[in-house]
Structure formats: C-alpha cells, structure tokens
Short mmCIF file of N, CA, C and O in Angstrom, two decimals:
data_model
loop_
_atom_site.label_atom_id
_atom_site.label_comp_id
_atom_site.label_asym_id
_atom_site.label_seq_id
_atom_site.Cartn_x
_atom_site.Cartn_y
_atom_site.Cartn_z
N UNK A 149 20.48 -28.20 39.99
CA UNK A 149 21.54 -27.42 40.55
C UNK A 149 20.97 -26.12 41.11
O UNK A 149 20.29 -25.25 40.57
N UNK A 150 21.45 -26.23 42.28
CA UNK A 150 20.86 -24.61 42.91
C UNK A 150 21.34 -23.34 42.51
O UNK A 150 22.53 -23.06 42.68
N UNK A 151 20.41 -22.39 41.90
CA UNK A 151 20.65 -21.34 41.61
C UNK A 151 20.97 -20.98 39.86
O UNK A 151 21.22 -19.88 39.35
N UNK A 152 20.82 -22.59 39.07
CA UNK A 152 20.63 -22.27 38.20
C UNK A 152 19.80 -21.88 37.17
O UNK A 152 19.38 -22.98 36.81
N UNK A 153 19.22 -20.98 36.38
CA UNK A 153 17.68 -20.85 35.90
C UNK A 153 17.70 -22.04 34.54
O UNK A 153 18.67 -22.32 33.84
N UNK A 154 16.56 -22.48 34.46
CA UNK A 154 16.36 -23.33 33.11
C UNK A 154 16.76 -21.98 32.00
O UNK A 154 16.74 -20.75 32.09
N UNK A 155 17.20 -23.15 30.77
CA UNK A 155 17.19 -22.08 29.56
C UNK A 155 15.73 -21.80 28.70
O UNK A 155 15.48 -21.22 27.64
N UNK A 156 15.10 -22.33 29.45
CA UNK A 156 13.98 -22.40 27.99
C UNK A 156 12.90 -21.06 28.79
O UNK A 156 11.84 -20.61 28.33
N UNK A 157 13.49 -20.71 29.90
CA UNK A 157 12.78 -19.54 30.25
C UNK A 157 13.38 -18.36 29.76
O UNK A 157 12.60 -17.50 29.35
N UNK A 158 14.70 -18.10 29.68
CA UNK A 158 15.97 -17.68 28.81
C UNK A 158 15.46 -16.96 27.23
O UNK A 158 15.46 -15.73 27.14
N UNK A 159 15.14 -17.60 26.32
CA UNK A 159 14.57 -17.67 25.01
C UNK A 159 13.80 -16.37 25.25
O UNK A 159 14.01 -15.16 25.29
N UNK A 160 12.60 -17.39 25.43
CA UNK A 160 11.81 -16.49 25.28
C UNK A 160 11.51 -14.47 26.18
O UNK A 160 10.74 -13.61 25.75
N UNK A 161 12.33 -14.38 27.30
CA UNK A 161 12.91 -13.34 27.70
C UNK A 161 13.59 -12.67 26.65
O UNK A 161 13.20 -11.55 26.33
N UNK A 162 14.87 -13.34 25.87
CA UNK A 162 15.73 -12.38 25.08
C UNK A 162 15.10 -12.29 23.76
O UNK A 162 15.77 -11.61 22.98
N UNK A 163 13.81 -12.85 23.18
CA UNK A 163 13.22 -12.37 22.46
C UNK A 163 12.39 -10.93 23.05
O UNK A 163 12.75 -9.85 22.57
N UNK A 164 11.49 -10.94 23.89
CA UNK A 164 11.18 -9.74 24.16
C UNK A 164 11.67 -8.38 24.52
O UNK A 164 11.19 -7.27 24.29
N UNK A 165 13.27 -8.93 25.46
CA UNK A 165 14.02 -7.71 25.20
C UNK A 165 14.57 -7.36 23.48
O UNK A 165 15.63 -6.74 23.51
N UNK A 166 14.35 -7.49 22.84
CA UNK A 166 14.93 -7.17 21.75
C UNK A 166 13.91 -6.90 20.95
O UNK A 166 14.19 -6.25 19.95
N UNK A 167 12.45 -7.31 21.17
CA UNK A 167 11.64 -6.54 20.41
C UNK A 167 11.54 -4.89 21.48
O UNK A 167 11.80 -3.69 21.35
N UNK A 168 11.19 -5.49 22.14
CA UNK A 168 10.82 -4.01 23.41
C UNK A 168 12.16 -2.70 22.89
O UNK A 168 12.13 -1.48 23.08
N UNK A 169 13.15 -3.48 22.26
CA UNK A 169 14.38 -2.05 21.82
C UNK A 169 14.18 -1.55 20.46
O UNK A 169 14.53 -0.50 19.91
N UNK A 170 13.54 -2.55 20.07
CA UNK A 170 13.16 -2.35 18.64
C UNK A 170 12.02 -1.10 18.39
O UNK A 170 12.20 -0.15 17.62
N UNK A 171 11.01 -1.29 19.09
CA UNK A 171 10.63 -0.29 19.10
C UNK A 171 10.70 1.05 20.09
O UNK A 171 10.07 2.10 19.97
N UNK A 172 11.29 0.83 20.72
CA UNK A 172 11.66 2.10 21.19
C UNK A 172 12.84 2.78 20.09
O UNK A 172 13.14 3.96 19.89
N UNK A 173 13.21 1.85 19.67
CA UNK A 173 14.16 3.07 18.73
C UNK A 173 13.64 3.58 17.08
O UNK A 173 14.23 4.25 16.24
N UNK A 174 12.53 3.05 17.07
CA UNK A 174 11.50 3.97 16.04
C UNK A 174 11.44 5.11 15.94
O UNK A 174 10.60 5.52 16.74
N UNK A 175 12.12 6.32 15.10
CA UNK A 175 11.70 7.50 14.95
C UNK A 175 10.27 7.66 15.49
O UNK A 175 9.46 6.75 15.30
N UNK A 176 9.83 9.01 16.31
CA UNK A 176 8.73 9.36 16.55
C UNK A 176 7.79 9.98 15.19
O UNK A 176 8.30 10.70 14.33
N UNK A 177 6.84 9.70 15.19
CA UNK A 177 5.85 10.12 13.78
C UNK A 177 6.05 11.79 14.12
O UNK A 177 6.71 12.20 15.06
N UNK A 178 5.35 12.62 13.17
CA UNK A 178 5.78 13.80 13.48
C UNK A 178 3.46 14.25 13.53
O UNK A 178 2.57 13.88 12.77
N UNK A 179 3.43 14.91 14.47
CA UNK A 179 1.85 14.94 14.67
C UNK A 179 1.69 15.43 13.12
O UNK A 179 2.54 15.81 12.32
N UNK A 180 0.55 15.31 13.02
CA UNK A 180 -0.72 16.07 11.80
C UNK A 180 -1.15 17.16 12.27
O UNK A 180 -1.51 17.38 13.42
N UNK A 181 -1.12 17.89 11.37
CA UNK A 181 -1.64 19.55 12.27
C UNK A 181 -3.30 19.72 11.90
O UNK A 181 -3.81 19.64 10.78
N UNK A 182 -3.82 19.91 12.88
CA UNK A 182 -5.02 20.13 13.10
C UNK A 182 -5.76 21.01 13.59
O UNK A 182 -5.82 21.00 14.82
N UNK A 183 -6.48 21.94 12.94
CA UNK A 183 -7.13 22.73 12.92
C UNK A 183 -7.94 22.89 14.61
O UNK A 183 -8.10 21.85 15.25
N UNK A 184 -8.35 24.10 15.15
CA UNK A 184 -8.55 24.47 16.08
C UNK A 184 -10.11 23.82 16.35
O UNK A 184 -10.96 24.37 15.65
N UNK A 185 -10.73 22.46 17.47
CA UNK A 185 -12.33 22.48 17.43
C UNK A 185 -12.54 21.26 16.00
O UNK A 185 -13.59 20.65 15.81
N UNK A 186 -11.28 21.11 15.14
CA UNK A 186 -11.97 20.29 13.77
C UNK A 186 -11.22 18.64 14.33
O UNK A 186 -10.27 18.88 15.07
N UNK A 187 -11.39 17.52 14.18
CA UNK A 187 -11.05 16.12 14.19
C UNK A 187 -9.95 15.80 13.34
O UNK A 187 -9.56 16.38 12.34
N UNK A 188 -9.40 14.50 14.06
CA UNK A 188 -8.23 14.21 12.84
C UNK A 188 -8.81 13.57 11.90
O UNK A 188 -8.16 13.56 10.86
N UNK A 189 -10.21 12.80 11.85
CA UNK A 189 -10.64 11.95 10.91
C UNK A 189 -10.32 13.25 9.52
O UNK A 189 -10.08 14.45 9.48
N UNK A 190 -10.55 11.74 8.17
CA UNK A 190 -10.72 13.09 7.04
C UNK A 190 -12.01 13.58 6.78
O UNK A 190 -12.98 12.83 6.85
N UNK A 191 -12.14 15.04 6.41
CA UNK A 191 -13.39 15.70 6.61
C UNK A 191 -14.12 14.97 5.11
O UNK A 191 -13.60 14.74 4.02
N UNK A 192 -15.20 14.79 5.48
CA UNK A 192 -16.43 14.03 4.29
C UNK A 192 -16.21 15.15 2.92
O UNK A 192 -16.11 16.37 2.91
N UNK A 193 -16.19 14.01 1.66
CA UNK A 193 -15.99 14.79 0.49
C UNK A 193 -17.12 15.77 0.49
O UNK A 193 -18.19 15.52 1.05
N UNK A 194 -16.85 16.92 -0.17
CA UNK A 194 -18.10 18.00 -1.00
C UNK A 194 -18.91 17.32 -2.04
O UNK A 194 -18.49 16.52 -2.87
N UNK A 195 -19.99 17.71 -1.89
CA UNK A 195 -20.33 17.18 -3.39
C UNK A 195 -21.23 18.64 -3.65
O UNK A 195 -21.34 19.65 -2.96
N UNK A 196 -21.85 18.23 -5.11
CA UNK A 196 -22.03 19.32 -5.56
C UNK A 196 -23.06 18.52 -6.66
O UNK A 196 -22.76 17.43 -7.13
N UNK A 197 -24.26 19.18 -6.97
CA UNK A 197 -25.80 18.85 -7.84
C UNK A 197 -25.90 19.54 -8.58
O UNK A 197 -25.35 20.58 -8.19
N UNK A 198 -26.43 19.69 -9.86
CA UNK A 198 -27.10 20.84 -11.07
C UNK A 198 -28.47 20.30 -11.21
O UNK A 198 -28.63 19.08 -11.18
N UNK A 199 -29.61 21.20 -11.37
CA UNK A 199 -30.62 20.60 -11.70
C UNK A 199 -31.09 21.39 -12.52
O UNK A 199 -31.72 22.16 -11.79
N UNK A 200 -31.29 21.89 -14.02
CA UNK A 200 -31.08 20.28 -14.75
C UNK A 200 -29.64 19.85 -15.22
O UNK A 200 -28.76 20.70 -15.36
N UNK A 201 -29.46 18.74 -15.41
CA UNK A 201 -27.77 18.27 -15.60
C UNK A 201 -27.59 18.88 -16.90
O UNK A 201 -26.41 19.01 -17.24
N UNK A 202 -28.98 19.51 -18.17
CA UNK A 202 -28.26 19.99 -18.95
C UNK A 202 -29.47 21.26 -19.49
O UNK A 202 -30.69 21.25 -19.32
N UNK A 203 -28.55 22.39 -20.21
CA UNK A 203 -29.38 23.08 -20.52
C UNK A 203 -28.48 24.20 -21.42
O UNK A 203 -27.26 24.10 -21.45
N UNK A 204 -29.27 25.38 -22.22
CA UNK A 204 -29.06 25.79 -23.24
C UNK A 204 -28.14 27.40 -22.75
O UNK A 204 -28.81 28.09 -21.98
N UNK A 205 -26.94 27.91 -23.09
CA UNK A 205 -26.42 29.22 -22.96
C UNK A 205 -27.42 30.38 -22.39
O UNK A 205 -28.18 30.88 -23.22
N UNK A 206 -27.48 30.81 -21.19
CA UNK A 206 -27.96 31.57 -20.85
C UNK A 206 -29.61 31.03 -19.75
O UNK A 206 -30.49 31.73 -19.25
N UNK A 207 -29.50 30.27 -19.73
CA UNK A 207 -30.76 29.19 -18.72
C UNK A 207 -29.66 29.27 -17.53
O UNK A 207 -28.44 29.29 -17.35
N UNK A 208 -31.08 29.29 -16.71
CA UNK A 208 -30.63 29.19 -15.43
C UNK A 208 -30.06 27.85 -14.92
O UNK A 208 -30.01 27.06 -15.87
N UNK A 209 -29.66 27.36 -13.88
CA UNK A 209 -29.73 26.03 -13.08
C UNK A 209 -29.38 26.56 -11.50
O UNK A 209 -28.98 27.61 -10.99
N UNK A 210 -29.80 25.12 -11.03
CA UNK A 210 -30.13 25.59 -9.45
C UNK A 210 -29.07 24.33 -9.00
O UNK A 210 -29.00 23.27 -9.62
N UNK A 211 -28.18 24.73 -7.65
CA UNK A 211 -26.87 23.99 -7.36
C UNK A 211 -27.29 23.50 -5.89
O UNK A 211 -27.96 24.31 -5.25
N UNK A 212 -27.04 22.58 -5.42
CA UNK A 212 -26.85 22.32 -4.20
C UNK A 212 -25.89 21.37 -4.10
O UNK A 212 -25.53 20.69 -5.06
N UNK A 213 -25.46 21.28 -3.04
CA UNK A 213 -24.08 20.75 -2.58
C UNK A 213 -23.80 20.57 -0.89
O UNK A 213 -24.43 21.27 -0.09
N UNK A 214 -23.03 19.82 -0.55
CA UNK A 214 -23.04 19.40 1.06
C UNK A 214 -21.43 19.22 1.07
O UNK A 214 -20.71 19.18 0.07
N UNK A 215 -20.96 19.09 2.69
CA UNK A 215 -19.49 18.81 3.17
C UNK A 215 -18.66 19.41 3.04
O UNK A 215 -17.47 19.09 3.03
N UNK A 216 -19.34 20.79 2.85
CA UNK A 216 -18.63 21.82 2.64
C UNK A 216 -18.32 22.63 4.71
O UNK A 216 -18.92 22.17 5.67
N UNK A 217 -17.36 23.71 4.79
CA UNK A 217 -17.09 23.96 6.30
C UNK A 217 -18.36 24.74 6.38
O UNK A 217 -18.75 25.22 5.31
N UNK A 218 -19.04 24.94 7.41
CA UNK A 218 -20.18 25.60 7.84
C UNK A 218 -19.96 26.79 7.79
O UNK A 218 -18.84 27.29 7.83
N UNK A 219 -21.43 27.64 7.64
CA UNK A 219 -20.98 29.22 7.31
C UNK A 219 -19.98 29.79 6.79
O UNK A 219 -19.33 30.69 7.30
N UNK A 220 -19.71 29.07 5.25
CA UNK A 220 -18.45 29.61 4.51
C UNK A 220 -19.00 29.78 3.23
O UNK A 220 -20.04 29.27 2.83
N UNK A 221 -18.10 30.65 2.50
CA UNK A 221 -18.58 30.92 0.97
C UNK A 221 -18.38 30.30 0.24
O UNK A 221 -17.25 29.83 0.35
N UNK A 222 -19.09 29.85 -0.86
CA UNK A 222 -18.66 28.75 -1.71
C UNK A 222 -18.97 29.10 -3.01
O UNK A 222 -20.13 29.09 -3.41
N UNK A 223 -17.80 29.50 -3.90
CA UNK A 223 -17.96 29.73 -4.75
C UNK A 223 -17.88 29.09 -6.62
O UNK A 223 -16.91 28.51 -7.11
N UNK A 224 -18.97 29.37 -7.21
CA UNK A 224 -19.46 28.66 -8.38
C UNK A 224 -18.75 28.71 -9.38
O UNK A 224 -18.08 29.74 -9.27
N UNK A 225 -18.39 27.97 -10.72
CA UNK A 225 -17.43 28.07 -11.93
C UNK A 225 -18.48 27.32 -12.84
O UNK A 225 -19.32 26.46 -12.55
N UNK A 226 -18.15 27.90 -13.99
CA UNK A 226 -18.57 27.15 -15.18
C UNK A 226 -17.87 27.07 -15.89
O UNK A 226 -17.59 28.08 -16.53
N UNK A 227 -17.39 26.15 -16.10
CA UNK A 227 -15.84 25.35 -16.95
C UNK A 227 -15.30 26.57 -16.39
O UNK A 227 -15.21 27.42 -17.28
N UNK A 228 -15.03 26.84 -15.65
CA UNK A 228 -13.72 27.81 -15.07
C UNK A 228 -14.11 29.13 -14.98
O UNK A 228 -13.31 29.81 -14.34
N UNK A 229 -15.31 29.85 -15.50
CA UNK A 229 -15.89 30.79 -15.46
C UNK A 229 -16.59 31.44 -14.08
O UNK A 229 -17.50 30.63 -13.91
N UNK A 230 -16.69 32.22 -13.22
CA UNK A 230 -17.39 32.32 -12.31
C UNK A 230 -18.44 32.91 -12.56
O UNK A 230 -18.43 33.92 -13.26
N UNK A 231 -19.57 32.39 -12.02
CA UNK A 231 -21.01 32.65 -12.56
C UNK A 231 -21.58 32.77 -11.28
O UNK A 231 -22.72 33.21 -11.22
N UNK A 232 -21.04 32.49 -10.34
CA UNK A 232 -22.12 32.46 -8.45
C UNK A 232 -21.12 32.70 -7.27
O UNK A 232 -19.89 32.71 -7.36
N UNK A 233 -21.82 32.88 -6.26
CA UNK A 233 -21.03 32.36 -4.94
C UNK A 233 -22.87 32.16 -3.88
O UNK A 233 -24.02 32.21 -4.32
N UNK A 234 -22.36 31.93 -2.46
CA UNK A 234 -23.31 31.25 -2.14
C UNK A 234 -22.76 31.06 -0.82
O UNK A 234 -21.60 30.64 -0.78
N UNK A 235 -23.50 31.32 0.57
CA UNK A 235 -23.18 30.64 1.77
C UNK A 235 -23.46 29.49 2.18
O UNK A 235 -24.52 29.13 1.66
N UNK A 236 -22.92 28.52 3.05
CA UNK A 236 -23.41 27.30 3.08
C UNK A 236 -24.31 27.79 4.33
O UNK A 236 -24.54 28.99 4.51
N UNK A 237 -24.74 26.90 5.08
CA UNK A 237 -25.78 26.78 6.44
C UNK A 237 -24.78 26.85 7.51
O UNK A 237 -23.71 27.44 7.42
N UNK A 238 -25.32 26.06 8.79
CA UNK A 238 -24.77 25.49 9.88
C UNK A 238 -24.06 24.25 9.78
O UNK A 238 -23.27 23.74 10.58
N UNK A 239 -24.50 23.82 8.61
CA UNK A 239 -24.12 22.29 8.42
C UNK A 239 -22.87 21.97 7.23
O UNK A 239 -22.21 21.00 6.87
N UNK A 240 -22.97 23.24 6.92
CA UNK A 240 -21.61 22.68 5.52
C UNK A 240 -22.73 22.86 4.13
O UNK A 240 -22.19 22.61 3.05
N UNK A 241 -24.04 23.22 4.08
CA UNK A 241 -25.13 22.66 3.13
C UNK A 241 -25.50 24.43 2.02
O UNK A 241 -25.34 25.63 2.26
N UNK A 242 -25.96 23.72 0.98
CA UNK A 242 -26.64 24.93 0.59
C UNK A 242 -27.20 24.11 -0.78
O UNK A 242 -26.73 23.03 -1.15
N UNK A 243 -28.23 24.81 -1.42
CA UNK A 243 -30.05 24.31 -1.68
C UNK A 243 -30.22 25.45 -2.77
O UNK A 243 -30.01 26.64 -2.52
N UNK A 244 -30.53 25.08 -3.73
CA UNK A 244 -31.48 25.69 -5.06
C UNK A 244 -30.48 26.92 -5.30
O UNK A 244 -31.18 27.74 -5.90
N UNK A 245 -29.39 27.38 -5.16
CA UNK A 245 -28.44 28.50 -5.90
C UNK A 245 -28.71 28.84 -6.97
O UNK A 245 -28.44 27.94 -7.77
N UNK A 246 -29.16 29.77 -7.48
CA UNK A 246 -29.94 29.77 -9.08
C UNK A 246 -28.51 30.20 -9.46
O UNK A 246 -28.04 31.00 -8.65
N UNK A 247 -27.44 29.79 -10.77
CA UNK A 247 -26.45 30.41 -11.60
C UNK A 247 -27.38 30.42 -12.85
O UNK A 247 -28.48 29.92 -13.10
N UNK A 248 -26.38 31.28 -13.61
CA UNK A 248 -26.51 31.00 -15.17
C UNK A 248 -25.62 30.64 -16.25
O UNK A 248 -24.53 31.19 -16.37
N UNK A 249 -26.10 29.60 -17.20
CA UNK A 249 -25.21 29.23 -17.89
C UNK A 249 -24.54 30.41 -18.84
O UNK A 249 -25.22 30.79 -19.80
N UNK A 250 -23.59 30.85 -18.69
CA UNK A 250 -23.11 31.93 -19.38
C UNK A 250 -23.40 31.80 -21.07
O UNK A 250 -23.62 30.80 -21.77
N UNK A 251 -23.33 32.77 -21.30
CA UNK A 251 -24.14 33.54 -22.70
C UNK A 251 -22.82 33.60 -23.61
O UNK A 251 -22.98 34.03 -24.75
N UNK A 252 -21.57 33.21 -23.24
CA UNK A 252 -20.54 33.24 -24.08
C UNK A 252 -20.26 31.64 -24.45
O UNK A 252 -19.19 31.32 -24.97
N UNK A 253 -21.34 30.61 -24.14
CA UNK A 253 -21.04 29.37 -24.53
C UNK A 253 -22.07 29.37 -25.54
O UNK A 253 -21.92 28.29 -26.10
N UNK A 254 -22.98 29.95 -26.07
CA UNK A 254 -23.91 30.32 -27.29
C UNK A 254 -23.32 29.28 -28.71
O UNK A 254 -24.08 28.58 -29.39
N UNK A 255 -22.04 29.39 -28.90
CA UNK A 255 -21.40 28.97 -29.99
C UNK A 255 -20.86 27.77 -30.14
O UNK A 255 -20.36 27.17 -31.08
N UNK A 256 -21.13 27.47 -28.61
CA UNK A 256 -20.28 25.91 -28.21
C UNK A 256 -21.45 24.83 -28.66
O UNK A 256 -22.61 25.08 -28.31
N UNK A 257 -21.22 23.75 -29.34
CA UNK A 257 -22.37 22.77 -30.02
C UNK A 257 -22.94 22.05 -28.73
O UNK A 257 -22.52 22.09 -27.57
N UNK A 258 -24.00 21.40 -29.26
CA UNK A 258 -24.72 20.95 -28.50
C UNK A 258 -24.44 19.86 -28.21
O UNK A 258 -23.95 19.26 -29.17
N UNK A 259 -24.51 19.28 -27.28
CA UNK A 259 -23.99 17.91 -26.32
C UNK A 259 -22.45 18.26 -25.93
O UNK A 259 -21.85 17.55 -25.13
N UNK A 260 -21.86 19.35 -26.51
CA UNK A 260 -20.95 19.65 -25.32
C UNK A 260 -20.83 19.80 -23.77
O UNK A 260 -21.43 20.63 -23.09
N UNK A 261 -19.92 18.85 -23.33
CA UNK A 261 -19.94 18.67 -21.73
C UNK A 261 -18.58 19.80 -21.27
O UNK A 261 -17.48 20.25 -21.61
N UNK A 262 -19.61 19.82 -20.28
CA UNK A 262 -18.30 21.16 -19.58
C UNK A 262 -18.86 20.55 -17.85
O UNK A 262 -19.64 19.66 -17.54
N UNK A 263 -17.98 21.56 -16.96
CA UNK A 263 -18.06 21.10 -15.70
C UNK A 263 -18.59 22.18 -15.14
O UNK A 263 -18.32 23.25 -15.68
N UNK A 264 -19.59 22.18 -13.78
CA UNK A 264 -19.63 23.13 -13.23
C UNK A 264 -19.03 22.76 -11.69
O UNK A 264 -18.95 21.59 -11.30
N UNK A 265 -18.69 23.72 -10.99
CA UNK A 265 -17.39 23.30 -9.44
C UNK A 265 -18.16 24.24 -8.52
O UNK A 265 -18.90 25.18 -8.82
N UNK A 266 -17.78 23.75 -7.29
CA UNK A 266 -18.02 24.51 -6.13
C UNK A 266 -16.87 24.24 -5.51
O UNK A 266 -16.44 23.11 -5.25
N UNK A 267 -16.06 25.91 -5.12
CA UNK A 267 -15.22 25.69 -4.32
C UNK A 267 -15.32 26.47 -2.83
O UNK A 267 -16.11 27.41 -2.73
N UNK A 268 -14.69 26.14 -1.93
CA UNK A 268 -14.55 27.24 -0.46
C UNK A 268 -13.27 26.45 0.12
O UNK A 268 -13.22 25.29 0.52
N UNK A 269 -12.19 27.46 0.03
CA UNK A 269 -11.00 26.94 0.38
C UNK A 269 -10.34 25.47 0.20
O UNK A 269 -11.09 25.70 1.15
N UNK A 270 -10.03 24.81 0.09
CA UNK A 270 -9.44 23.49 0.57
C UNK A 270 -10.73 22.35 -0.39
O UNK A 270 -10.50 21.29 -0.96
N UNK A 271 -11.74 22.93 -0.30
CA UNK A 271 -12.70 22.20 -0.64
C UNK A 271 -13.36 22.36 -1.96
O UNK A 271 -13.70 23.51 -2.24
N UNK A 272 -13.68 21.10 -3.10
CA UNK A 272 -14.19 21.19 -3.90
C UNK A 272 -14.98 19.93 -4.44
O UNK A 272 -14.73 18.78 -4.08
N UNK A 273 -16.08 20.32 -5.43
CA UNK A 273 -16.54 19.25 -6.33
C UNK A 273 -17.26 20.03 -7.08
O UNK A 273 -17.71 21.18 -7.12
N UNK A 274 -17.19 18.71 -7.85
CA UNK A 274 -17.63 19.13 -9.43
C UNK A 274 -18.65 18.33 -10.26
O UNK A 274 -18.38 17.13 -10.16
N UNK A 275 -19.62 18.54 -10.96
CA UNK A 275 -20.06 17.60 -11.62
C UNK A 275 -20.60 18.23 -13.30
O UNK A 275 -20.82 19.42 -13.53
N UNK A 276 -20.69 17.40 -14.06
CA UNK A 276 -21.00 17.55 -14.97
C UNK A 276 -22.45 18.14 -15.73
O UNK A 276 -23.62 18.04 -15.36
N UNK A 277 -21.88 18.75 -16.87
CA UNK A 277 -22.94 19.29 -17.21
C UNK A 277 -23.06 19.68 -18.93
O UNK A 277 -22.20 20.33 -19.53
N UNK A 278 -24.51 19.05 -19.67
CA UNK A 278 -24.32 18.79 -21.05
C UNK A 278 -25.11 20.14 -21.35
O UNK A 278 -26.24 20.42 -20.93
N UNK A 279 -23.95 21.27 -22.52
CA UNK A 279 -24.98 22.02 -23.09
C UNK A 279 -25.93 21.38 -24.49
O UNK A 279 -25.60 20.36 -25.09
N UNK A 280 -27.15 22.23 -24.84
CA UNK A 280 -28.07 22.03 -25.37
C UNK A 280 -28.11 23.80 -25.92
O UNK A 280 -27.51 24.84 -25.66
N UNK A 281 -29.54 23.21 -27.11
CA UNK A 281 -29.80 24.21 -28.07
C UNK A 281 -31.07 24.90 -27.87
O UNK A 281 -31.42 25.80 -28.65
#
C-alpha cells in the first residue's frame, strides 16, 4: 500500500525516542571544584618513612615522605605531639628530617607502639613506630 511505512521500522524508532528522553531528563551532575592548575584525577596518597622504625625516648629519627603539594610545609607529630616541620621540594618530596623522640615518653614501656604523622593541609600519613629502652 502506498504511503504506508512497515511497522517493524516503527519499534525500533519508538524505542530510541524514549531512551533519547530518558536521558535528557537526568538531573545535571553538579561539577567538582577544582583547584586552580591541579587535575580532577585524585591526588597520589602521602606517605611517610621513619628510619629507624624503632627507638628509645629522646633518639633521634630521620622522616621522609612523598605526595605531598610541592613547596609546602609539612608538619611532624609524635602520637600527637609536635616534634618537626619540614618543606617538601618541587616535587611534593622531603629526605632525612632529623625529629626527636620526645623525652616525655621515657616512662612509656618498651615495645610500645605509637604513631608518627606528617601533615600539610588536606594531606596526611602516618606510620608506625615501636619505642625501646
């Protein structure tokens, strides 16, 4: 018959109009706010080193740590105590930070674990650390 269209072309048309509305009527996402020059990816965790992982009230240790924001301060804790701060590089990085294990853990027994942290804004890590006698 002239002028009539098959149905089976029909179908599959009123399926696509009805997805094609479907998403157009999706709420729009609302952007991610992003920092001026920085990516939307997520920025690489911090980490953070003691060398040695353990040592006695009042001994030194030396910190390094990476993924931190470049040329920013990053500052040191011992179980919550602040004992350092420290600039990173160009790269987010920083290398041999001498802290000291504070002199008020003297009384705390030995194989007690406590944490030492590096923070700079937004950013942190932490790793462990066993006192000794």
């Amino acid at each position: 018959m002239p002028g009539r269209r098959p149905r089976f072309l029909l179908a599959p048309l009123a399926v696509l109009l009805v997805v094609g509305a479907a998403c157009e009527s999706e709420p729009p996402t609302s952007p991610v706010p992003v920092a001026a020059g920085s990516s939307t990816s997520a920025p690489a965790a911090a980490q953070l080193v003691a060398q040695p992982k353990s040592a006695k009230a009042g001994d030194e240790v030396r910190l390094s740590g990476e993924g931190y924001p470049a040329n920013s301060r990053v500052v040191f804790t011992f179980h919550g105590q602040r004992v350092g701060d420290a600039t990173t590089d160009g790269a987010g990085r920083f290398a041999g930070v001498l802290v000291k294990v504070p002199d008020s853990f003297r009384t705390s027994a030995p194989g007690t674990q406590f944490v030492i942290g590096a923070t700079s804004g937004p950013f942190y890590a932490e790793t462990p650390f066993v006192l000794t006698r």
